[in-house]
Short mmCIF file of C-alpha atoms in Angstrom, two decimals:
data_model
loop_
_atom_site.label_atom_id
_atom_site.label_comp_id
_atom_site.label_asym_id
_atom_site.label_seq_id
_atom_site.Cartn_x
_atom_site.Cartn_y
_atom_site.Cartn_z
CA MET A 1089 39.45 93.65 137.52
CA THR A 1090 41.11 96.28 135.62
CA ASP A 1091 43.73 95.41 132.94
CA SER A 1092 47.17 95.92 133.68
CA PRO A 1093 48.92 98.91 131.92
CA ALA A 1094 50.50 98.04 128.73
CA ALA A 1095 54.19 97.42 128.58
CA PRO A 1096 56.16 100.17 126.89
CA PRO A 1097 57.23 99.19 123.58
CA ALA A 1098 60.61 97.80 123.20
CA PRO A 1099 63.18 100.13 121.91
CA ALA A 1100 63.78 99.87 118.33
CA PRO A 1101 66.93 97.75 117.16
CA PRO A 1102 69.88 99.78 116.12
CA PRO A 1103 70.23 100.32 112.35
CA ALA A 1104 72.24 97.72 110.71
CA GLY A 1105 74.69 97.93 107.84
CA SER A 1106 78.10 99.56 106.86
CA PHE A 1107 76.86 103.04 108.09
CA ALA A 1108 74.98 102.29 111.37
CA PRO A 1109 77.58 104.08 113.40
CA LEU A 1110 76.56 107.22 111.77
CA HIS A 1111 73.12 107.00 113.34
CA ARG A 1112 74.82 107.39 116.80
CA PRO A 1113 75.10 111.38 117.20
CA VAL A 1114 78.76 111.48 119.04
CA PHE A 1115 80.33 109.20 116.51
CA ALA A 1116 78.59 110.94 113.57
CA VAL A 1117 79.87 114.19 114.92
CA LEU A 1118 83.58 113.32 115.65
CA TRP A 1119 83.71 111.38 112.59
CA ALA A 1120 82.61 114.52 110.28
CA ALA A 1121 85.06 116.65 112.49
CA THR A 1122 87.75 114.27 111.73
CA VAL A 1123 87.07 114.29 108.06
CA LEU A 1124 87.42 118.04 108.06
CA GLY A 1125 90.57 117.76 110.38
CA ASN A 1126 92.26 115.23 107.90
CA THR A 1127 91.23 117.36 104.81
CA GLY A 1128 92.89 120.22 106.31
CA SER A 1129 96.01 118.14 107.12
CA PHE A 1130 96.41 116.89 103.62
CA MET A 1131 95.94 120.68 102.26
CA ARG A 1132 98.92 121.57 104.52
CA ASP A 1133 100.80 118.38 103.46
CA VAL A 1134 100.33 119.23 99.61
CA ALA A 1135 101.62 123.08 100.38
CA SER A 1136 104.65 121.72 102.18
CA ALA A 1137 105.47 119.12 99.68
CA TRP A 1138 105.17 121.60 96.67
CA LEU A 1139 106.77 124.40 98.52
CA VAL A 1140 109.93 122.67 99.04
CA THR A 1141 110.30 122.21 95.34
CA ASP A 1142 110.43 125.98 95.27
CA LEU A 1143 112.86 126.36 98.08
CA SER A 1144 115.30 123.43 96.69
CA ALA A 1145 115.63 121.24 93.54
CA SER A 1146 117.20 118.43 95.28
CA PRO A 1147 115.27 114.93 95.49
CA ALA A 1148 116.78 114.55 98.98
CA ALA A 1149 115.37 117.71 100.34
CA VAL A 1150 111.90 116.58 98.98
CA ALA A 1151 112.26 113.33 100.38
CA ALA A 1152 113.39 114.73 103.72
CA VAL A 1153 110.16 116.64 104.15
CA GLN A 1154 108.10 113.57 103.60
CA ALA A 1155 110.42 111.41 105.97
CA ALA A 1156 110.17 114.42 108.66
CA GLY A 1157 106.23 114.00 108.79
CA MET A 1158 106.45 110.08 109.25
CA LEU A 1159 109.64 109.70 111.20
CA PRO A 1160 107.96 110.94 114.65
CA ILE A 1161 105.26 108.36 114.21
CA PHE A 1162 107.93 105.82 113.87
CA LEU A 1163 109.65 106.94 117.07
CA LEU A 1164 106.86 108.11 119.12
CA ALA A 1165 103.82 105.59 118.26
CA ILE A 1166 104.16 103.00 121.15
CA PRO A 1167 104.65 105.67 123.73
CA ALA A 1168 101.64 107.47 122.26
CA GLY A 1169 99.83 104.14 122.46
CA VAL A 1170 100.61 103.72 126.25
CA LEU A 1171 99.57 107.34 126.86
CA SER A 1172 96.09 106.61 125.16
CA ASP A 1173 95.53 103.93 127.87
CA ILE A 1174 96.41 105.81 130.92
CA LEU A 1175 95.25 109.39 130.31
CA ASP A 1176 91.85 111.07 129.78
CA ARG A 1177 91.46 110.60 125.98
CA ARG A 1178 89.39 113.38 125.28
CA ARG A 1179 91.54 115.89 127.09
CA PHE A 1180 94.45 114.43 125.47
CA LEU A 1181 93.21 114.85 122.05
CA ILE A 1182 92.17 118.38 122.36
CA ALA A 1183 95.58 119.24 123.68
CA ILE A 1184 97.04 117.57 120.49
CA GLN A 1185 94.94 119.71 118.23
CA PHE A 1186 96.08 122.83 119.91
CA MET A 1187 99.64 121.75 119.14
CA LEU A 1188 98.85 121.02 115.63
CA GLY A 1189 97.11 124.29 114.86
CA ALA A 1190 100.28 126.06 116.43
CA VAL A 1191 102.34 124.52 113.90
CA SER A 1192 99.98 125.48 111.03
CA LEU A 1193 99.62 128.99 112.16
CA THR A 1194 103.55 129.26 112.26
CA LEU A 1195 103.72 127.75 108.83
CA MET A 1196 101.35 130.37 107.60
CA LEU A 1197 103.01 133.32 109.37
CA LEU A 1198 106.41 132.17 107.88
CA SER A 1199 105.10 131.92 104.31
CA LEU A 1200 103.43 135.40 104.65
CA SER A 1201 106.71 136.93 105.75
CA GLY A 1202 108.69 135.18 103.21
CA LEU A 1203 111.00 133.77 105.97
CA MET A 1204 110.26 130.08 104.94
CA SER A 1205 113.41 127.80 104.59
CA VAL A 1206 113.99 124.25 103.94
CA SER A 1207 115.28 123.83 107.47
CA SER A 1208 112.24 125.29 109.09
CA LEU A 1209 109.78 123.66 107.07
CA ILE A 1210 111.51 120.16 107.70
CA ALA A 1211 111.22 121.11 111.35
CA LEU A 1212 107.84 122.30 111.62
CA THR A 1213 106.79 119.04 109.38
CA PHE A 1214 108.72 117.05 112.13
CA VAL A 1215 106.73 118.73 114.95
CA GLY A 1216 103.46 118.23 113.03
CA GLY A 1217 104.56 114.39 112.97
CA ILE A 1218 104.68 114.43 116.67
CA GLY A 1219 101.14 115.43 116.82
CA ALA A 1220 100.12 112.93 114.47
CA ALA A 1221 102.18 110.12 116.39
CA LEU A 1222 100.25 111.12 119.49
CA MET A 1223 96.97 111.21 117.85
CA GLY A 1224 96.91 108.08 115.79
CA PRO A 1225 96.42 105.54 118.44
CA THR A 1226 94.18 107.66 120.76
CA TRP A 1227 91.62 107.90 117.85
CA GLN A 1228 91.94 104.46 117.20
CA SER A 1229 91.42 103.69 120.97
CA ILE A 1230 88.10 105.91 121.43
CA VAL A 1231 86.07 103.86 118.95
CA PRO A 1232 84.89 101.29 121.17
CA GLU A 1233 83.56 104.14 123.59
CA LEU A 1234 81.49 105.31 120.60
CA VAL A 1235 79.68 102.38 119.16
CA PRO A 1236 78.60 99.05 120.61
CA ARG A 1237 80.90 96.01 119.81
CA ALA A 1238 78.56 94.81 117.00
CA GLU A 1239 79.29 98.00 115.00
CA MET A 1240 83.04 98.15 115.68
CA LYS A 1241 83.76 96.78 112.35
CA SER A 1242 81.70 99.29 110.63
CA ALA A 1243 83.09 102.01 112.89
CA VAL A 1244 86.71 101.29 111.81
CA ALA A 1245 85.66 100.91 107.99
CA LEU A 1246 83.98 104.24 108.33
CA ASN A 1247 87.14 105.70 109.70
CA SER A 1248 89.16 104.56 107.01
CA LEU A 1249 86.70 105.70 104.35
CA GLY A 1250 86.75 109.38 106.17
CA ILE A 1251 90.22 109.45 105.82
CA ASN A 1252 89.91 108.62 102.06
CA ILE A 1253 87.30 111.14 101.49
CA ALA A 1254 89.76 113.74 103.26
CA ARG A 1255 92.76 112.33 100.98
CA SER A 1256 90.46 112.95 97.89
CA ILE A 1257 89.34 116.31 98.69
CA GLY A 1258 92.26 117.86 100.54
CA PRO A 1259 95.14 117.66 98.10
CA ALA A 1260 92.86 119.07 95.30
CA VAL A 1261 91.49 121.84 97.32
CA GLY A 1262 95.09 122.43 98.67
CA GLY A 1263 96.54 122.40 95.28
CA LEU A 1264 93.97 124.82 94.02
CA LEU A 1265 94.48 127.31 97.04
CA LEU A 1266 98.25 127.02 96.45
CA ALA A 1267 98.06 128.07 92.81
CA ALA A 1268 95.44 130.55 93.18
CA PHE A 1269 96.62 132.17 96.70
CA GLY A 1270 99.82 130.73 97.70
CA ALA A 1271 100.90 128.38 100.59
CA ALA A 1272 99.80 130.85 103.38
CA VAL A 1273 96.18 130.63 102.68
CA ALA A 1274 96.35 126.54 102.54
CA TYR A 1275 97.85 126.83 105.82
CA GLY A 1276 95.31 129.10 107.17
CA ALA A 1277 92.63 126.50 106.01
CA ASP A 1278 94.12 123.82 108.08
CA VAL A 1279 94.13 126.19 111.04
CA ALA A 1280 90.43 126.55 110.75
CA SER A 1281 90.10 122.71 110.69
CA TYR A 1282 91.54 122.14 113.76
CA ILE A 1283 89.13 124.64 115.59
CA ILE A 1284 86.37 122.66 114.02
CA VAL A 1285 87.81 119.43 115.70
CA ILE A 1286 88.52 121.29 119.08
CA ALA A 1287 84.89 122.11 119.16
CA ALA A 1288 83.68 118.71 118.68
CA LEU A 1289 85.96 117.28 121.27
CA VAL A 1290 84.66 120.00 123.44
CA TRP A 1291 81.12 119.13 122.79
CA TRP A 1292 81.63 115.41 123.48
CA LYS A 1293 80.74 114.60 127.17
CA ARG A 1294 83.06 111.87 127.59
CA ALA A 1295 82.34 109.63 130.61
CA PRO A 1296 85.24 109.99 133.36
CA ASP A 1297 87.58 106.99 133.64
CA GLN A 1298 86.81 104.74 136.53
CA GLN A 1299 89.11 104.22 139.19
CA ASP A 1300 90.87 100.76 139.21
CA GLU A 1301 93.51 99.79 141.93
CA LEU A 1302 95.17 97.62 138.97
CA ARG A 1303 95.42 100.50 136.48
CA GLU A 1304 98.58 100.41 134.50
CA HIS A 1305 101.28 103.24 134.92
CA PHE A 1306 103.43 104.18 132.09
CA GLY A 1307 106.39 102.23 132.63
CA GLY A 1308 104.54 98.91 133.57
CA ALA A 1309 101.98 99.44 130.57
CA PHE A 1310 105.02 100.30 128.19
CA ARG A 1311 106.80 97.15 129.15
CA ALA A 1312 103.50 95.18 128.81
CA GLY A 1313 102.92 96.42 125.38
CA LEU A 1314 106.60 95.66 124.17
CA ARG A 1315 106.11 92.33 125.76
CA TYR A 1316 103.23 91.48 124.10
CA ALA A 1317 104.54 92.71 120.65
CA ARG A 1318 107.67 90.44 121.24
CA SER A 1319 105.75 87.35 122.14
CA SER A 1320 102.83 87.53 119.71
CA ARG A 1321 103.87 85.22 116.54
CA GLU A 1322 100.82 86.40 114.56
CA LEU A 1323 101.71 90.23 115.08
CA HIS A 1324 105.02 89.28 113.61
CA VAL A 1325 103.68 88.07 110.39
CA VAL A 1326 101.71 91.23 110.00
CA LEU A 1327 104.38 93.55 110.86
CA LEU A 1328 106.80 91.62 108.11
CA ARG A 1329 104.13 91.93 105.40
CA ALA A 1330 103.67 95.75 106.20
CA VAL A 1331 107.45 96.33 106.18
CA VAL A 1332 108.00 94.36 102.75
CA PHE A 1333 105.07 96.13 101.09
CA PHE A 1334 105.46 99.79 102.34
CA ALA A 1335 108.99 100.04 101.97
CA PHE A 1336 108.87 99.49 98.39
CA ALA A 1337 105.41 101.54 97.94
CA SER A 1338 106.93 104.75 99.71
CA ALA A 1339 108.93 105.50 96.58
CA ILE A 1340 105.46 106.75 94.83
CA TRP A 1341 104.72 108.86 97.66
CA ALA A 1342 108.29 110.36 98.20
CA LEU A 1343 108.96 111.04 94.71
CA LEU A 1344 105.47 112.22 93.34
CA PRO A 1345 106.31 115.91 93.77
CA LEU A 1346 109.24 115.45 91.39
CA VAL A 1347 107.39 113.13 89.06
CA THR A 1348 104.76 115.71 88.58
CA ARG A 1349 107.17 118.50 88.11
CA GLU A 1350 109.91 116.98 86.00
CA LEU A 1351 108.48 113.79 84.47
CA LEU A 1352 104.68 115.00 83.98
CA HIS A 1353 105.59 118.58 83.55
CA GLY A 1354 102.51 119.41 86.02
CA SER A 1355 101.84 122.42 87.96
CA ALA A 1356 101.06 122.69 91.88
CA ALA A 1357 97.18 122.30 90.85
CA PHE A 1358 97.91 119.14 88.85
CA TYR A 1359 99.94 117.80 91.72
CA GLY A 1360 96.87 118.34 94.01
CA LEU A 1361 94.93 116.58 91.14
CA LEU A 1362 97.13 113.53 91.46
CA LEU A 1363 96.76 113.15 95.15
CA GLY A 1364 93.00 113.63 94.66
CA ALA A 1365 93.01 110.72 92.21
CA VAL A 1366 94.79 108.57 94.98
CA GLY A 1367 92.19 109.46 97.31
CA ALA A 1368 89.38 108.92 95.17
CA GLY A 1369 90.92 105.54 93.95
CA ALA A 1370 91.21 104.75 97.68
CA ILE A 1371 87.49 105.32 98.01
CA LEU A 1372 86.73 103.15 95.02
CA GLY A 1373 88.83 100.31 96.45
CA ALA A 1374 87.15 100.46 99.89
CA LEU A 1375 83.74 100.14 98.40
CA ALA A 1376 84.97 97.41 96.07
CA LEU A 1377 86.58 95.30 99.12
CA PRO A 1378 83.44 93.52 100.20
CA TRP A 1379 83.41 92.14 96.56
CA LEU A 1380 87.01 91.39 96.63
CA ARG A 1381 86.91 89.73 99.94
CA ASP A 1382 84.22 87.15 98.60
CA ARG A 1383 86.91 86.27 96.08
CA LEU A 1384 90.03 86.50 97.59
CA ASP A 1385 91.50 85.84 101.16
CA ALA A 1386 93.80 88.40 102.80
CA ASP A 1387 96.82 86.97 101.16
CA GLY A 1388 95.45 87.16 97.80
CA LEU A 1389 94.41 90.65 98.46
CA MET A 1390 98.01 91.64 99.61
CA LEU A 1391 99.42 89.88 96.32
CA VAL A 1392 97.05 91.75 94.11
CA ALA A 1393 97.81 95.17 95.83
CA ALA A 1394 101.67 94.78 95.44
CA LEU A 1395 101.30 93.72 91.79
CA VAL A 1396 98.88 96.81 91.00
CA THR A 1397 101.19 99.34 92.89
CA GLY A 1398 104.11 98.07 90.97
CA LEU A 1399 102.30 98.39 87.81
CA ALA A 1400 101.53 102.04 88.56
CA ALA A 1401 105.21 102.75 89.60
CA GLY A 1402 106.34 101.14 86.35
CA LEU A 1403 103.79 103.42 84.29
CA LEU A 1404 104.84 106.57 86.06
CA ALA A 1405 108.42 105.80 85.30
CA LEU A 1406 107.52 106.12 81.62
CA ALA A 1407 106.56 109.63 81.98
CA PRO A 1408 103.13 109.33 80.57
CA PRO A 1409 100.88 112.25 79.19
CA GLN A 1410 99.18 114.15 82.14
CA TRP A 1411 95.85 112.66 81.41
CA ALA A 1412 97.13 109.02 81.51
CA ALA A 1413 98.67 109.64 84.95
CA VAL A 1414 95.43 110.22 86.49
CA PRO A 1415 94.17 106.69 86.17
CA VAL A 1416 97.28 105.38 87.27
CA LEU A 1417 97.24 107.10 90.45
CA LEU A 1418 93.47 106.20 90.68
CA ILE A 1419 94.13 102.35 90.59
CA MET A 1420 97.30 102.88 92.71
CA GLY A 1421 95.04 104.53 95.26
CA GLY A 1422 92.70 101.32 95.16
CA ALA A 1423 95.62 99.16 95.61
CA TRP A 1424 97.04 101.14 98.43
CA ILE A 1425 93.58 101.09 100.49
CA VAL A 1426 93.30 97.38 99.91
CA ALA A 1427 96.69 96.53 101.51
CA LEU A 1428 96.20 99.35 104.30
CA THR A 1429 92.74 98.02 105.26
CA THR A 1430 93.80 94.23 104.93
CA LEU A 1431 96.75 94.50 107.20
CA ASN A 1432 94.92 96.95 109.77
CA ALA A 1433 91.92 94.60 110.01
CA THR A 1434 93.99 91.68 110.45
CA ALA A 1435 95.98 93.48 113.26
CA GLN A 1436 92.63 94.51 114.97
CA ALA A 1437 91.32 90.85 114.72
CA ILE A 1438 94.39 89.33 116.40
CA LEU A 1439 94.53 91.86 119.20
CA PRO A 1440 92.81 91.67 122.68
CA ASN A 1441 91.20 94.80 123.97
CA TRP A 1442 93.50 95.23 126.88
CA VAL A 1443 96.59 95.85 124.57
CA ARG A 1444 94.96 96.98 121.31
CA GLY A 1445 96.09 100.55 121.44
CA ARG A 1446 99.61 99.52 122.26
CA ALA A 1447 99.96 96.80 119.90
CA LEU A 1448 98.43 98.95 117.11
CA ALA A 1449 101.02 101.67 118.25
CA VAL A 1450 103.46 99.05 117.22
CA TYR A 1451 101.92 98.22 114.05
CA LEU A 1452 102.19 102.31 113.39
CA THR A 1453 105.59 102.37 114.21
CA VAL A 1454 106.56 99.65 111.74
CA PHE A 1455 104.35 101.01 108.89
CA ASN A 1456 105.64 104.73 109.35
CA GLY A 1457 109.23 103.34 109.91
CA ALA A 1458 108.95 101.49 106.48
CA MET A 1459 107.46 104.73 104.97
CA ALA A 1460 110.04 106.96 106.47
CA GLY A 1461 113.01 104.83 105.75
CA GLY A 1462 111.80 103.92 102.39
CA SER A 1463 111.24 107.60 101.57
CA LEU A 1464 114.75 108.71 102.66
CA ALA A 1465 116.14 105.75 100.68
CA TRP A 1466 114.35 106.05 97.45
CA GLY A 1467 115.26 109.86 97.40
CA LEU A 1468 118.93 109.05 97.85
CA ILE A 1469 118.82 106.61 94.97
CA ALA A 1470 116.83 108.94 92.71
CA GLN A 1471 119.63 111.37 93.16
CA GLU A 1472 122.28 109.12 92.11
CA ILE A 1473 120.19 107.30 89.14
CA GLY A 1474 117.32 109.25 88.30
CA LEU A 1475 113.54 109.36 88.85
CA SER A 1476 112.65 106.75 86.09
CA ALA A 1477 115.30 104.22 86.93
CA THR A 1478 114.31 104.71 90.76
CA LEU A 1479 110.66 103.91 89.94
CA PHE A 1480 111.44 101.04 87.86
CA ALA A 1481 113.64 99.57 90.63
CA ALA A 1482 110.77 100.10 93.16
CA ALA A 1483 108.10 98.31 90.70
CA ALA A 1484 110.38 95.42 90.47
CA GLY A 1485 110.98 95.13 94.29
CA LEU A 1486 107.04 95.33 94.64
CA VAL A 1487 106.46 92.39 92.11
CA VAL A 1488 109.18 90.38 93.30
CA SER A 1489 108.80 90.81 97.21
CA GLY A 1490 104.84 90.51 96.75
CA LEU A 1491 105.27 87.13 95.30
CA ILE A 1492 108.02 85.89 97.95
CA VAL A 1493 106.16 86.84 101.06
CA HIS A 1494 102.70 85.51 99.60
CA ARG A 1495 104.17 82.26 101.12
CA VAL A 1496 103.79 83.65 104.76
CA ALA A 1497 100.26 83.48 105.33
CA LEU A 1498 98.56 86.05 107.30
CA PRO A 1499 96.60 84.91 110.45
CA THR A 1500 92.97 84.43 110.14
CA GLY A 1501 92.20 86.29 113.32
CA ASP A 1502 89.20 83.75 114.19
CA ALA A 1503 90.10 83.32 117.86
CA ASP A 1504 88.09 84.45 120.80
CA LEU A 1505 90.07 87.17 122.56
CA SER A 1506 87.51 88.41 124.98
CA PRO A 1507 88.43 87.79 128.77
CA SER A 1508 87.18 84.58 130.01
CA ASN A 1509 87.76 85.09 133.64
CA HIS A 1510 88.39 81.16 134.13
CA TRP A 1511 91.56 81.52 136.34
CA PRO A 1512 90.39 81.04 140.08
CA GLU A 1513 91.50 83.69 142.66
CA PRO A 1514 94.80 82.67 144.07
CA LEU A 1515 94.75 81.39 147.73
CA LEU A 1516 96.52 83.80 150.09
CA ALA A 1517 97.43 83.49 153.63
CA GLU A 1518 97.35 87.39 153.76
CA PRO A 1519 96.74 90.14 151.62
CA VAL A 1520 99.60 90.94 149.09
CA PRO A 1521 100.69 94.52 148.17
CA GLY A 1522 100.34 95.04 144.38
CA ASP A 1523 104.02 96.29 144.02
CA ARG A 1524 105.60 93.17 145.50
CA GLY A 1525 107.52 90.93 143.15
CA PRO A 1526 108.58 89.19 141.26
CA VAL A 1527 106.01 86.36 141.42
CA LEU A 1528 106.87 82.87 140.54
CA ILE A 1529 103.96 80.62 139.38
CA LEU A 1530 104.28 76.93 139.45
CA ILE A 1531 101.95 74.42 137.93
CA GLU A 1532 102.38 70.77 138.56
CA TYR A 1533 101.43 68.21 136.13
CA ARG A 1534 101.18 64.48 136.19
CA ILE A 1535 101.90 63.33 132.56
CA ALA A 1536 102.13 59.65 131.43
CA ARG A 1537 105.63 59.25 129.71
CA THR A 1538 103.76 57.98 126.48
CA GLU A 1539 102.02 61.36 126.32
CA ARG A 1540 104.81 63.56 126.90
CA ASP A 1541 105.30 64.71 123.36
CA GLY A 1542 101.73 65.78 122.80
CA PHE A 1543 101.72 67.37 126.11
CA LEU A 1544 104.84 69.48 125.60
CA ALA A 1545 103.66 70.56 122.32
CA ALA A 1546 100.38 71.77 123.79
CA LEU A 1547 102.20 73.53 126.58
CA GLU A 1548 104.42 75.17 124.03
CA ARG A 1549 101.22 76.93 122.48
CA LEU A 1550 100.19 77.83 126.07
CA SER A 1551 103.58 79.58 127.00
CA GLN A 1552 102.96 81.93 124.06
CA ALA A 1553 99.77 83.12 125.82
CA ARG A 1554 101.61 83.22 129.19
CA ARG A 1555 104.37 85.35 127.76
CA ARG A 1556 101.85 87.68 125.78
CA ASP A 1557 99.62 88.30 129.14
CA GLY A 1558 102.54 89.11 131.33
CA ALA A 1559 105.04 86.56 131.91
CA TYR A 1560 108.83 87.70 131.28
CA ASP A 1561 110.27 84.20 131.49
CA TRP A 1562 109.00 80.91 131.15
CA GLY A 1563 109.96 77.24 131.63
CA VAL A 1564 109.13 73.44 132.02
CA THR A 1565 111.06 71.05 133.97
CA GLU A 1566 110.71 67.44 135.35
CA ASP A 1567 111.27 65.87 138.59
CA ALA A 1568 114.53 63.82 138.58
CA ALA A 1569 113.04 61.31 140.95
CA ASP A 1570 109.78 61.21 139.27
CA PRO A 1571 109.62 61.96 135.57
CA GLU A 1572 105.86 61.85 135.34
CA LEU A 1573 105.57 64.95 137.57
CA ILE A 1574 106.15 67.72 135.23
CA VAL A 1575 106.15 71.54 136.46
CA GLU A 1576 105.40 74.46 134.25
CA TRP A 1577 106.77 77.67 135.73
CA PHE A 1578 106.56 81.47 134.70
CA LEU A 1579 107.76 84.91 136.31
CA VAL A 1580 105.71 88.04 136.41
CA ASP A 1581 107.00 91.49 137.58
CA SER A 1582 104.80 91.83 140.49
CA TRP A 1583 101.57 90.81 142.15
CA ALA A 1584 99.39 93.43 140.38
CA GLU A 1585 100.53 92.40 137.17
CA HIS A 1586 99.73 88.67 138.01
CA LEU A 1587 96.20 89.81 138.85
CA ARG A 1588 96.18 91.65 135.48
CA GLN A 1589 97.22 88.55 133.86
CA HIS A 1590 94.18 86.88 135.51
CA ARG A 1591 92.07 89.55 133.73
CA ARG A 1592 93.76 89.15 130.42
CA ALA A 1593 93.21 85.38 130.02
CA SER A 1594 91.04 84.98 126.80
CA HIS A 1595 88.63 82.15 125.85
CA SER A 1596 91.22 81.40 123.15
CA ASP A 1597 93.61 80.74 126.14
CA ALA A 1598 91.03 78.69 127.94
CA ASP A 1599 90.78 76.59 125.05
CA ILE A 1600 94.66 75.78 124.66
CA GLN A 1601 94.76 75.41 128.59
CA GLU A 1602 92.09 73.06 128.40
CA GLU A 1603 93.94 70.98 125.73
CA VAL A 1604 96.90 70.76 128.12
CA ARG A 1605 94.83 69.60 131.31
CA LYS A 1606 93.55 66.71 129.14
CA PHE A 1607 96.76 65.10 129.41
CA HIS A 1608 96.82 65.38 133.26
CA LEU A 1609 96.39 61.98 134.95
CA LEU A 1610 94.61 62.86 138.06
CA GLU A 1611 91.06 63.90 138.31
CA GLN A 1612 92.06 66.68 140.71
CA GLY A 1613 93.42 69.45 138.34
CA PRO A 1614 97.00 70.48 138.22
CA VAL A 1615 98.39 72.02 141.51
CA VAL A 1616 99.22 75.77 141.18
CA ARG A 1617 101.51 77.51 143.63
CA HIS A 1618 102.39 81.00 144.01
CA PHE A 1619 105.87 82.10 145.04
CA LEU A 1620 106.69 85.79 146.13
CA ALA A 1621 110.23 87.21 146.26
CA VAL A 1622 111.58 87.37 150.01
CA GLU A 1623 114.04 90.26 150.75
CA PRO A 1624 116.91 88.86 152.64
CA ARG A 1625 117.27 90.20 156.00
CA HIS A 1626 121.19 90.74 155.75
CA ARG A 1627 122.45 91.70 152.20
CA HIS A 1628 126.07 92.49 153.79
CA GLY A 1629 128.26 90.90 156.39
CA ASN A 1630 127.73 88.11 158.89
CA PRO A 1631 123.96 87.25 159.61
CA SER A 1632 124.93 86.81 163.07
CA GLY A 1633 126.00 90.58 163.32
CA GLY A 1634 129.50 89.85 164.31
CA SER A 1635 132.59 91.74 163.05
#
């Protein structure tokens, strides 16, 4: 008898740790390309921000350029999130890179020809903002395709780190190129960075999307995303905290070019150095985050970020020496990344996968809306009361608002939001077309009168899940002849949307539903009925056909 062949050795487990995703070639290549692409974008931004101060001394004009880049993200992030879910993401990203490259190429040609004006700079910055709006949710959406679920948090953290590496390098290099060779060279370097990103995306052989009869279309996906955002109370808390922080913190970003020129008496190179200090501070803040999280919860981190950013604004208002301004921007960058990462991580933790791109787009809309609106407001305020007074006002706003909203606790994000598939398939007499609707779902419970208050409280929590996952209306009724018979009802747009609702129900929803079912008196579970809208045969005139 011969020995059986030895079993092949088990594959080595994937490397663990914060840098594990970089061992995966596709993620590593796209991550490196993104760092280079963002570096070019920051070089473009520093050139535009400084160039506008040469074209106009008006604080409003300077702030308008900042706002022009952020406003499209405020306006288009949600449609972009929908598109990221229904289009081929790789091809979509390639098209966006071509558009952004064309913007920077136009900026370069206008600078070389001496035809640049404030209006053309603002217009092209706005178009670049459109590209950024389309790209943001899509880049975030491809991460689960590049790494396994166990490495998701590390991948998200590496993406944040990459952005801040670019933030530390891009402005400094852009400032040096601007001072040595002019804005056209800085814009040309940005064009080259887009070529690198396009090459990386072409190299990535993404698996084609699978055909799915329940795949959403733009209109329905758009409504579903808005419905989820409207119904998620946890997301509302994150959005509130984001608006309050970024509306006040935007003052530093909007006014920094003028602060550099007028309060600190610095050059374009020094402006790039200050932005590089912000990026370096962000990297240090990201590296310090694990240590900080061991000592502070999310609310504590946000309070520290608000207080430190307020301190930075106040110190800049005092017009410190140039050497002192660098560490001020360094600590401000650390506080900025702490706030940004804390809010983004909280948003990621409370969102199920099926709506992640769209809900994150809502978060990006609020973030950039606060930044754009804040930039315009602080620019107008500075024009009236001066730079120093405006920075003092922003500093006071950060401190006071940070202390107030600290009482509105951020959600923990501990719930299991993965699909549970615990809903049974509906009983059908015959197949139902997916576009038929609306659909009325009735669930009949038998509840003891003494248990009614507890049942209704649990049912209210379940109603939030119903609305988030697809219901556009919800209610509860009792039988007038039998008050122990209570009927929960909700309406869904179509039969296909109700089947998607089956897929979306999470383990957390299942736990709440089980809590509700415990109040049901009968061993047999609650009765579930599905009612489809019926089109009347005669909308007008006499049903008998008489005149």
